[in-house]
Short mmCIF file of C-alpha atoms and ligand atoms in Angstrom, two decimals:
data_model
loop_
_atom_site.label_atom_id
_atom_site.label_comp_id
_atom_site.label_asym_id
_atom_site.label_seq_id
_atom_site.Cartn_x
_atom_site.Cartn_y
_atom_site.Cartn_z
CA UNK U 1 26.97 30.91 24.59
CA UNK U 2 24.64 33.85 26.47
CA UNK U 3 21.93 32.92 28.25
CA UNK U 4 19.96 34.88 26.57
CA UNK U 5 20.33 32.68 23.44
CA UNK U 6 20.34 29.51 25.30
CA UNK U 7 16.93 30.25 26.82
CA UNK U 8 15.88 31.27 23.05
CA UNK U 9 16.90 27.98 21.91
CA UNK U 10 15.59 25.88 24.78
CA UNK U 11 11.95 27.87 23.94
CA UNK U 12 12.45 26.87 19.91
CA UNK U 13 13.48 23.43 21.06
CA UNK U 14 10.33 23.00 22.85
CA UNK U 15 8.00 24.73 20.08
CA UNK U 16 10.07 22.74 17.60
CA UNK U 17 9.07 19.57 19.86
CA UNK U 18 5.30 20.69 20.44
CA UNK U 19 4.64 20.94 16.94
CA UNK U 20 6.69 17.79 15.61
CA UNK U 21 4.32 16.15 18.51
CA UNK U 22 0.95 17.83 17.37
CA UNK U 23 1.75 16.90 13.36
CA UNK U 24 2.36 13.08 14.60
CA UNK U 25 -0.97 13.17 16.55
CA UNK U 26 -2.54 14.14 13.62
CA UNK U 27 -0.85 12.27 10.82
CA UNK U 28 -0.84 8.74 13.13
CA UNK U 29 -4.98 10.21 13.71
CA UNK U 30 -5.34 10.16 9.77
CA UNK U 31 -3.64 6.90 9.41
CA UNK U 32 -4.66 5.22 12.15
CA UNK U 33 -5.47 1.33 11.56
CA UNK U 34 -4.52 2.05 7.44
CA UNK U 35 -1.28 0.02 8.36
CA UNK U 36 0.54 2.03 5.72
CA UNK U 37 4.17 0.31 5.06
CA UNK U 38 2.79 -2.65 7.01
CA UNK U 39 5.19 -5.52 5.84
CA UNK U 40 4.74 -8.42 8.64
CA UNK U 41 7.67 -11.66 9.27
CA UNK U 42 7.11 -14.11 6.97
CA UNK U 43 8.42 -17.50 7.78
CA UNK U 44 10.04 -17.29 4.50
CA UNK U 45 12.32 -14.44 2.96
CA UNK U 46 10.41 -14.51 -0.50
CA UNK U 47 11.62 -11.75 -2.62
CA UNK U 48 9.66 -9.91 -5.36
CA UNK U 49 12.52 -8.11 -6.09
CA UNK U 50 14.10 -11.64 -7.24
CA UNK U 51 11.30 -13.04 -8.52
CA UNK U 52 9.02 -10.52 -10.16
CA UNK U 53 12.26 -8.06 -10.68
CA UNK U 54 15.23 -9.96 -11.82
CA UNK U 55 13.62 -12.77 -13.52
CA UNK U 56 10.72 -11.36 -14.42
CA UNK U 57 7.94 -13.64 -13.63
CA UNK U 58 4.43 -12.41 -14.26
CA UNK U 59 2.48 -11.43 -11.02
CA UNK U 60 -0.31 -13.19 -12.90
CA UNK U 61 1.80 -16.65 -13.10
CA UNK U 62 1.57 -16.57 -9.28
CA UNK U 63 -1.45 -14.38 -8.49
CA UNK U 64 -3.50 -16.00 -11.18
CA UNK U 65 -6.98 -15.52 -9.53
CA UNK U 66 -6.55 -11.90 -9.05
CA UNK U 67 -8.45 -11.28 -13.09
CA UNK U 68 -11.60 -13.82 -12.12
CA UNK U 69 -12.18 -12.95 -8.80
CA UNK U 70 -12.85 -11.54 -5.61
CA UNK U 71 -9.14 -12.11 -4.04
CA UNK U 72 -6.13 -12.06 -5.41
CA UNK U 73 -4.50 -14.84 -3.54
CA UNK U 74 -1.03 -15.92 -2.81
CA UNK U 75 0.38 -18.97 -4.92
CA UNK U 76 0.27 -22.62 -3.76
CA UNK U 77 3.34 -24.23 -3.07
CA UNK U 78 3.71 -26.36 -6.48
CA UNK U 79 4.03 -23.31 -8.20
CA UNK U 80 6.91 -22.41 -6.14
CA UNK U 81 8.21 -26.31 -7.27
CA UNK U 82 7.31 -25.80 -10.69
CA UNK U 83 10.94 -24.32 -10.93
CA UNK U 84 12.21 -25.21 -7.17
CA UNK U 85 12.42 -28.98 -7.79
CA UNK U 86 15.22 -27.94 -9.65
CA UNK U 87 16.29 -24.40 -8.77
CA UNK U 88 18.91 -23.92 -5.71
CA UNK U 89 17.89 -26.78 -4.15
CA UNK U 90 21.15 -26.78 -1.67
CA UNK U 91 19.33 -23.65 0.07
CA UNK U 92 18.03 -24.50 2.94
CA UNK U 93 14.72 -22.15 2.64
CA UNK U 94 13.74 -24.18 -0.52
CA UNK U 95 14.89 -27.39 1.36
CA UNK U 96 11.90 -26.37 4.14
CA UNK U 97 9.65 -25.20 1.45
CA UNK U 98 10.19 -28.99 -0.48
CA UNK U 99 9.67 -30.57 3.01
CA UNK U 100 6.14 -28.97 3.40
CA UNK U 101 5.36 -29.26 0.11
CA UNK U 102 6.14 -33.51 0.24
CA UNK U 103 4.26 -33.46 3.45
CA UNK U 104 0.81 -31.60 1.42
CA UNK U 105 1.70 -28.84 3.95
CA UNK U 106 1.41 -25.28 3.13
CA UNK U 107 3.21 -22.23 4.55
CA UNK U 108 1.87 -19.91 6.70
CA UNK U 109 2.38 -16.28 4.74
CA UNK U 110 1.17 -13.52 6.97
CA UNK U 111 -1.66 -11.50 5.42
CA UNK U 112 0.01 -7.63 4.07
CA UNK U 113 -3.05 -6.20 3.02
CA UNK U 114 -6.00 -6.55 5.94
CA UNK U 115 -9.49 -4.28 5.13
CA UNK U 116 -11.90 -4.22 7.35
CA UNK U 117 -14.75 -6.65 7.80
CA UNK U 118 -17.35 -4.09 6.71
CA UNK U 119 -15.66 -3.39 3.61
CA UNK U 120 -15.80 -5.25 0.15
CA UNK U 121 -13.14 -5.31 -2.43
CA UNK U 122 -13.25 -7.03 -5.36
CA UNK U 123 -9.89 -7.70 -7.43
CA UNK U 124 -11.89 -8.60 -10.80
CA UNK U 125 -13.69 -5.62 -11.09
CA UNK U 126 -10.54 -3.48 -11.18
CA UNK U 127 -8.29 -5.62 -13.44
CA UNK U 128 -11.12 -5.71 -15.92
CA UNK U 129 -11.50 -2.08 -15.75
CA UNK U 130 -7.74 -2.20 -17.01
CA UNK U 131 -6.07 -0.87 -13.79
CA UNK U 132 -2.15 -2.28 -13.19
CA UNK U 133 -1.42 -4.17 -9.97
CA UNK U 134 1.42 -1.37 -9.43
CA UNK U 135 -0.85 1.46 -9.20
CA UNK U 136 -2.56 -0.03 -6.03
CA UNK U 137 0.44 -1.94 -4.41
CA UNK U 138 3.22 0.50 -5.97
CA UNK U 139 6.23 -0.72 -7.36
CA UNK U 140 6.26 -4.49 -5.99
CA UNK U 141 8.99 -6.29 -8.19
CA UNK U 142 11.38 -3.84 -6.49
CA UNK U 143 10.47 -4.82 -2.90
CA UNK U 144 12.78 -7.49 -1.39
CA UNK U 145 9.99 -7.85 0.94
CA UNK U 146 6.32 -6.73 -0.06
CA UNK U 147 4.66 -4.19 1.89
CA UNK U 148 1.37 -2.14 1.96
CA UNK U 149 1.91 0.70 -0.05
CA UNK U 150 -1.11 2.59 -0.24
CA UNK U 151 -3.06 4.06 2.36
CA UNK U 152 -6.51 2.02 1.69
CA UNK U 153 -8.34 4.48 3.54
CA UNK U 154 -11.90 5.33 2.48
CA UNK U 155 -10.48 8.40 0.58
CA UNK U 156 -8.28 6.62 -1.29
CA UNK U 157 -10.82 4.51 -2.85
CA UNK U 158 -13.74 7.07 -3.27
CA UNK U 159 -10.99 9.43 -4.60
CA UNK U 160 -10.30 7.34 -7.46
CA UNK U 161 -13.92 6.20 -8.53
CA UNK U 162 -14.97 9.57 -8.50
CA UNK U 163 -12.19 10.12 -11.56
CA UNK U 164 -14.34 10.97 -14.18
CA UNK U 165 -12.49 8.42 -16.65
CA UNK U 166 -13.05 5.70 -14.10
CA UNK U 167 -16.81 5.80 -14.22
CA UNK U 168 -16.80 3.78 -11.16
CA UNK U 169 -19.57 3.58 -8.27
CA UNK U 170 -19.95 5.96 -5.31
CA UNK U 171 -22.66 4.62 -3.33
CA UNK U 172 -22.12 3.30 -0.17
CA UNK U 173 -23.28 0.04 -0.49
CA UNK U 174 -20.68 -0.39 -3.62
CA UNK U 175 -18.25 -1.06 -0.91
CA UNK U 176 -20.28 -1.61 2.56
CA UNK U 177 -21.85 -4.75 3.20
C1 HEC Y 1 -7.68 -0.97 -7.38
C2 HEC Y 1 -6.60 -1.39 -6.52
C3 HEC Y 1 -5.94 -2.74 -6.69
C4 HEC Y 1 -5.45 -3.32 -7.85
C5 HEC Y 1 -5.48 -2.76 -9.25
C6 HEC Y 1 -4.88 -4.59 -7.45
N1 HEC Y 1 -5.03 -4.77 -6.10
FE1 HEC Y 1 -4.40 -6.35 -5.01
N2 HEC Y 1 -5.31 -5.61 -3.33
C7 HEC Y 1 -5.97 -4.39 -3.27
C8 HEC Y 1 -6.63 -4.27 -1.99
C9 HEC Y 1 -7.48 -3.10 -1.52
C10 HEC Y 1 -6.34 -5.46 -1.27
C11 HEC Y 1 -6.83 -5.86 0.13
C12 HEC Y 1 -8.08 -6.69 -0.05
C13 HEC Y 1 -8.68 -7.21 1.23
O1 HEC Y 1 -8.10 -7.07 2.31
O2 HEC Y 1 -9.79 -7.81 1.14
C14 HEC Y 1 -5.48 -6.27 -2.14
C15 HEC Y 1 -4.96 -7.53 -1.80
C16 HEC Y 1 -4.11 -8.26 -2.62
C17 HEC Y 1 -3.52 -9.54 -2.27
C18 HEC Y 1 -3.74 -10.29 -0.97
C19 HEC Y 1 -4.79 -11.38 -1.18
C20 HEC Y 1 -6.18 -10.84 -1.33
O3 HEC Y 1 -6.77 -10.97 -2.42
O4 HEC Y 1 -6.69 -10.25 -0.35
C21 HEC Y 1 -2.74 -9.92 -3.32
C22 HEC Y 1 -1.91 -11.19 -3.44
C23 HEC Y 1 -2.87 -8.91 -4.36
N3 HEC Y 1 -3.71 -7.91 -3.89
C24 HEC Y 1 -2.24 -8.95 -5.59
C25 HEC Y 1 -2.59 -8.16 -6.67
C26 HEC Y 1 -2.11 -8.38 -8.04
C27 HEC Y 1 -1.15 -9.46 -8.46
C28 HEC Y 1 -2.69 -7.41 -8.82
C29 HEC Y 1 -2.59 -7.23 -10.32
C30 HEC Y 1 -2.92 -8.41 -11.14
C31 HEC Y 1 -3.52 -6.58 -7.93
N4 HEC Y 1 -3.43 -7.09 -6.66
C32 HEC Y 1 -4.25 -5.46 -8.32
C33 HEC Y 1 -6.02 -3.45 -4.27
C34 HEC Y 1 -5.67 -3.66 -5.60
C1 HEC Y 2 9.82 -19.38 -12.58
C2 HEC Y 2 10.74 -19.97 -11.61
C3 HEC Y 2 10.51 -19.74 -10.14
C4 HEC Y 2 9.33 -19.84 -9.41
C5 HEC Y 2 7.95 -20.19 -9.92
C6 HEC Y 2 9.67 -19.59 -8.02
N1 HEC Y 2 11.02 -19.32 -7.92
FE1 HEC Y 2 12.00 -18.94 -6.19
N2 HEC Y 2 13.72 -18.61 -7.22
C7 HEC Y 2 13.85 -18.75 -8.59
C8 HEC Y 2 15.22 -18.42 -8.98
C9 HEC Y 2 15.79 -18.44 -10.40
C10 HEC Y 2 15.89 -18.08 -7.77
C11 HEC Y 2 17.35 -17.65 -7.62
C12 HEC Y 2 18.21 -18.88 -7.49
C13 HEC Y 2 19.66 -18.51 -7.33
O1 HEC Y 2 19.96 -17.58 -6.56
O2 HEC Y 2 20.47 -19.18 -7.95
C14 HEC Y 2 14.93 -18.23 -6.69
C15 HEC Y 2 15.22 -18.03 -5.36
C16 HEC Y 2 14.33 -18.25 -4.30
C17 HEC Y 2 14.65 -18.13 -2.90
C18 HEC Y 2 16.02 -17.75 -2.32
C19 HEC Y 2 16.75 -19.01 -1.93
C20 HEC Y 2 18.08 -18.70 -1.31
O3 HEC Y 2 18.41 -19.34 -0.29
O4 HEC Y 2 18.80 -17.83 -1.84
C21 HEC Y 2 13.52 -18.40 -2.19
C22 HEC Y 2 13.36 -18.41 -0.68
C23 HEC Y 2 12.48 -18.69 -3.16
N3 HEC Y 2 13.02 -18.59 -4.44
C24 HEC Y 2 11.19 -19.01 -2.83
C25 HEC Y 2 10.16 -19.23 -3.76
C26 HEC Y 2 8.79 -19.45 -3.40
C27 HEC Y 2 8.23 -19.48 -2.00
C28 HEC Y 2 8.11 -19.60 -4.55
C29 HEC Y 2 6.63 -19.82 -4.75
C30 HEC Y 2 5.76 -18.83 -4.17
C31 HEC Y 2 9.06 -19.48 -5.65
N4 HEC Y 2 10.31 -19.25 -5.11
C32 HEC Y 2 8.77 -19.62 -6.99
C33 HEC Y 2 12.88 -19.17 -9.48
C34 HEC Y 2 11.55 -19.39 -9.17
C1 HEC Y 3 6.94 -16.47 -7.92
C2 HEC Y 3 5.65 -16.13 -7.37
C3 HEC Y 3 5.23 -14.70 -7.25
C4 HEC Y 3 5.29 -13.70 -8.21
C5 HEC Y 3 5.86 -13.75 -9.61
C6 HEC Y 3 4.65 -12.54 -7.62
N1 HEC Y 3 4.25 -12.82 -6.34
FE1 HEC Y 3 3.25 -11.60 -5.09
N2 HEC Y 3 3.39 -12.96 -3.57
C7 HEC Y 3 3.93 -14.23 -3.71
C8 HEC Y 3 3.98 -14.86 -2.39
C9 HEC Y 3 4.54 -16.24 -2.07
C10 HEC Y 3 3.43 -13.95 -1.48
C11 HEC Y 3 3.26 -14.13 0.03
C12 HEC Y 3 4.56 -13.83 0.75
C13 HEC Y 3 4.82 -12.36 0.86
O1 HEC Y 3 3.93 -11.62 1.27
O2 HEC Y 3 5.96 -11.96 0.53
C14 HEC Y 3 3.06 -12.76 -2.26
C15 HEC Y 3 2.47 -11.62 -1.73
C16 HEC Y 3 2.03 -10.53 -2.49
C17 HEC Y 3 1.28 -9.41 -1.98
C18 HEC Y 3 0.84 -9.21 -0.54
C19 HEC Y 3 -0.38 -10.06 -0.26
C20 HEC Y 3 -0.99 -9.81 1.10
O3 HEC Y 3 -0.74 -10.62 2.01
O4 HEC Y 3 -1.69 -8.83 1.27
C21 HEC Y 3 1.04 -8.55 -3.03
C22 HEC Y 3 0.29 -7.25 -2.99
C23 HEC Y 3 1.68 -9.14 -4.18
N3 HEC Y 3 2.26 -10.34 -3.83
C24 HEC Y 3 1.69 -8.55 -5.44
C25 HEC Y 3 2.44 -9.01 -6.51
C26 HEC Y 3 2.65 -8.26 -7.74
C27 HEC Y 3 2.05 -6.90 -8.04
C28 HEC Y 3 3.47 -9.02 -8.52
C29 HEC Y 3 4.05 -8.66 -9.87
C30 HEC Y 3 4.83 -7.42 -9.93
C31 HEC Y 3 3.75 -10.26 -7.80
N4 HEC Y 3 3.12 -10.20 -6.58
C32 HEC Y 3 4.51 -11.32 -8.27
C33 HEC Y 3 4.36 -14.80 -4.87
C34 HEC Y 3 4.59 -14.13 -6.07
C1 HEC Y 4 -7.06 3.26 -9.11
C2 HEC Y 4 -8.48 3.48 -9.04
C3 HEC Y 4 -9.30 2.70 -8.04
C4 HEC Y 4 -9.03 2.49 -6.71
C5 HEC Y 4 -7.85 2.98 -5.91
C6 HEC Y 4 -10.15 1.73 -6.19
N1 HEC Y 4 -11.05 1.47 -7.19
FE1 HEC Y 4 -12.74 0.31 -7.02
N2 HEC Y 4 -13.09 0.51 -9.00
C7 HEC Y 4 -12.34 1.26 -9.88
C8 HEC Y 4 -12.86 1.06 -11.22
C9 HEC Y 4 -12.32 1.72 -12.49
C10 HEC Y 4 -13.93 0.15 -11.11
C11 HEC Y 4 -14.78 -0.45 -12.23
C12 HEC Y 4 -15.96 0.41 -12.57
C13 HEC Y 4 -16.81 -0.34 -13.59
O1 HEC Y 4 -16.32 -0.58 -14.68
O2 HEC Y 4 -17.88 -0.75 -13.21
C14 HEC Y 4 -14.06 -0.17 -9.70
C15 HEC Y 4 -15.01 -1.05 -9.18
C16 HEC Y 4 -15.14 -1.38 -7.86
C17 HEC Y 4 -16.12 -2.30 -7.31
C18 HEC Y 4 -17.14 -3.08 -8.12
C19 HEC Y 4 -18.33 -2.25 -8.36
C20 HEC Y 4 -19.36 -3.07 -9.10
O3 HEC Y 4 -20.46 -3.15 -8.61
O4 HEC Y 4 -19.01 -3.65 -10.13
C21 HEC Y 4 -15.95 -2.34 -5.95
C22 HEC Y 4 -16.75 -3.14 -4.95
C23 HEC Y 4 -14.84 -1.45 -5.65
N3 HEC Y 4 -14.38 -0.91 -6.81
C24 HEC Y 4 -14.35 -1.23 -4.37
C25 HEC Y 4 -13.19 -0.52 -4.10
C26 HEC Y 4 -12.62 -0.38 -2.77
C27 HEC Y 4 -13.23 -0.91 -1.50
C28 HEC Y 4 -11.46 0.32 -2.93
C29 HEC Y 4 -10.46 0.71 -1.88
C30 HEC Y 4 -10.03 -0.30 -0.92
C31 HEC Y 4 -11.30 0.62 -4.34
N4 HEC Y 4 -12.38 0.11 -5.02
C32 HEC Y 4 -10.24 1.32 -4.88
C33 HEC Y 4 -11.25 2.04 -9.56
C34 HEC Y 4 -10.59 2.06 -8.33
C1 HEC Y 5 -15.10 3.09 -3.05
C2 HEC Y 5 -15.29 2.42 -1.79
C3 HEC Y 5 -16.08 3.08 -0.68
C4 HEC Y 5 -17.26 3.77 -0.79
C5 HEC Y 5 -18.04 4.14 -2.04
C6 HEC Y 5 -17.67 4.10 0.57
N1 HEC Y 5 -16.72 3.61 1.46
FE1 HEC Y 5 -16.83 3.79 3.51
N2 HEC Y 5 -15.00 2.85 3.68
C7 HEC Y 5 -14.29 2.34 2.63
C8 HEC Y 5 -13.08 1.75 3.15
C9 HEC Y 5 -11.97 1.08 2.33
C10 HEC Y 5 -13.11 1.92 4.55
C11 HEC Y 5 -12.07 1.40 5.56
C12 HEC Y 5 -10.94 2.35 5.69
C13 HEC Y 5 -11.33 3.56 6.43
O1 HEC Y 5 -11.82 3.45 7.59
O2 HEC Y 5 -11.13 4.67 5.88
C14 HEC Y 5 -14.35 2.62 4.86
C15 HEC Y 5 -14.75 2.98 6.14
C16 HEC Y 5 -15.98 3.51 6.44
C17 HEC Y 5 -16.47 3.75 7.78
C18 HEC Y 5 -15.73 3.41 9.04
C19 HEC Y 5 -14.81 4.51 9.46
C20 HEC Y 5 -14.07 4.13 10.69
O3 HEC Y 5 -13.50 5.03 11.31
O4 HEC Y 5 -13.98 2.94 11.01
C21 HEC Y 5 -17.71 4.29 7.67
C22 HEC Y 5 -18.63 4.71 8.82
C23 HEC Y 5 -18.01 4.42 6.26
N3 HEC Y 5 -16.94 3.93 5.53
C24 HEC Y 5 -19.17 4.90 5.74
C25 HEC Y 5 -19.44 5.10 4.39
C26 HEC Y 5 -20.63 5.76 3.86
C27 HEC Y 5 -21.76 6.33 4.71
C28 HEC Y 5 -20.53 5.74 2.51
C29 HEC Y 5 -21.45 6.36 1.47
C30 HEC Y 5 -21.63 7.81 1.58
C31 HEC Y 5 -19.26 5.06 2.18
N4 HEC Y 5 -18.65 4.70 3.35
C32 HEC Y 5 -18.81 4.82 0.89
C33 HEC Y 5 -14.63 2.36 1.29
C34 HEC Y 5 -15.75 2.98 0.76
#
């Protein structure tokens, strides 16, 4: 190879660098504290994918408060037993999950979805205004592990209340304490 085109390429290389650099400033800038993809270690490898996908459980069967009220929740564990007193009980994960749950222990799931403390979000108000879990948390009976799939950035909310068919609030103190 000339010189000549290995200095060319060294130059590109380093533009090529510069401006992969600059657009991951700015993109991490944008999403900075959104957590987007955020899917934390739980001390349990609960799958959606299993439960919601493959055997089709209803979200609501588990997430039952998410229609009356503020939060959603994640299930207790004797709704896990409701079927695990029976179901694969030679695994050792439901083993620790029966241990806890004959011990009135609970497990410690780590929180996906974290807003901050100035914000308010309220899962009733959207689920009566006929919106699917999927079109906030995406796709979540395919995910072997659940993970933040939206950006919850300011945008993202004011973007879709100011939808015309949504009707929805804009004022600040809609979502501001
Ligand atoms: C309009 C968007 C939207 C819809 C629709 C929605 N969620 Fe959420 N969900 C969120 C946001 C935003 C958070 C984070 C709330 C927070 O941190 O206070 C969240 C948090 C959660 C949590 C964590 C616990 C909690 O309440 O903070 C669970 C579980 C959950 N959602 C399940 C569901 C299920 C199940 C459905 C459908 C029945 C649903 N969500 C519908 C936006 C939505
Ligand atoms: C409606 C029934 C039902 C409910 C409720 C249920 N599960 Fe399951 N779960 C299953 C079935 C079916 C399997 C697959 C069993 C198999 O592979 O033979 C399974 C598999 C699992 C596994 C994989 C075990 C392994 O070692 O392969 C874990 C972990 C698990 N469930 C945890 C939970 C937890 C935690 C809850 C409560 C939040 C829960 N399940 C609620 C039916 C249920
Ligand atoms: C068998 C019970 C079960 C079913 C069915 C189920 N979930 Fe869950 N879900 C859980 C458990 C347990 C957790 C906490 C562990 C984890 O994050 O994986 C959870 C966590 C979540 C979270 C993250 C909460 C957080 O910490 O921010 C969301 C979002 C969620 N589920 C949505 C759904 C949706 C949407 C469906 C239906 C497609 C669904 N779930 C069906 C048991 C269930
Ligand atoms: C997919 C569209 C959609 C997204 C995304 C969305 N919202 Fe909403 N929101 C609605 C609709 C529709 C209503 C119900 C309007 C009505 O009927 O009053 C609503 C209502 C609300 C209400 C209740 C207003 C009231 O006084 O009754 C609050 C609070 C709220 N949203 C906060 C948020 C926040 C915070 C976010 C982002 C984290 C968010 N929303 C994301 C569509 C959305
Ligand atoms: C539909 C819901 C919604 C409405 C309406 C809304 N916000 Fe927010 N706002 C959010 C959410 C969610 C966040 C947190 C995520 C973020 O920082 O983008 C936020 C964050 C903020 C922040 C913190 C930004 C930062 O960098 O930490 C400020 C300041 C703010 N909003 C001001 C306002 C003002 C002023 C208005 C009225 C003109 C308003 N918001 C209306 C949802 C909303």
């Amino acid at each position: 190879m000339g010189k000549k085109i290995v200095g060319a390429l060294v130059v590109l290389g380093v533009l090529g660098g510069l401006s992969a650099f600059v657009y991951a400033l700015t993109n991490n800038k944008m999403e900075l504290g959104y957590n987007k993809g955020y899917a934390p270690d739980q001390p349990i490898p609960f799958s959606h994918e299993l439960h919601a996908g493959q055997y089709q459980i209803n979200c609501k069967y588990c997430h039952s408060n998410a229609g009356q009220s503020r939060h959603a929740t994640v299930p207790s564990l004797n709704i896990c037993m409701n079927c695990h007193m029976v179901v694969k009980t030679d695994s050792p994960w439901i083993q620790q999950i029966s241990e806890a749950y004959n011990k009135g222990e609970s497990v410690a799931w780590q929180k996906v979805h974290l807003l901050p403390d100035h914000v308010k979000f309220n899962h009733s108000a959207h689920i009566l205004a006929g919106k699917e879990c999927q079109t906030c948390h995406g796709p979540v009976e395919q995910m072997p592990v659940v993970y933040q799939w939206s950006s919850l950035s300011m945008g993202w909310c004011v973007n879709c209340h100011r939808q015309p068919e949504n009707n929805a609030p804009v004022n600040c103190g809609t979502c501001h304490y």
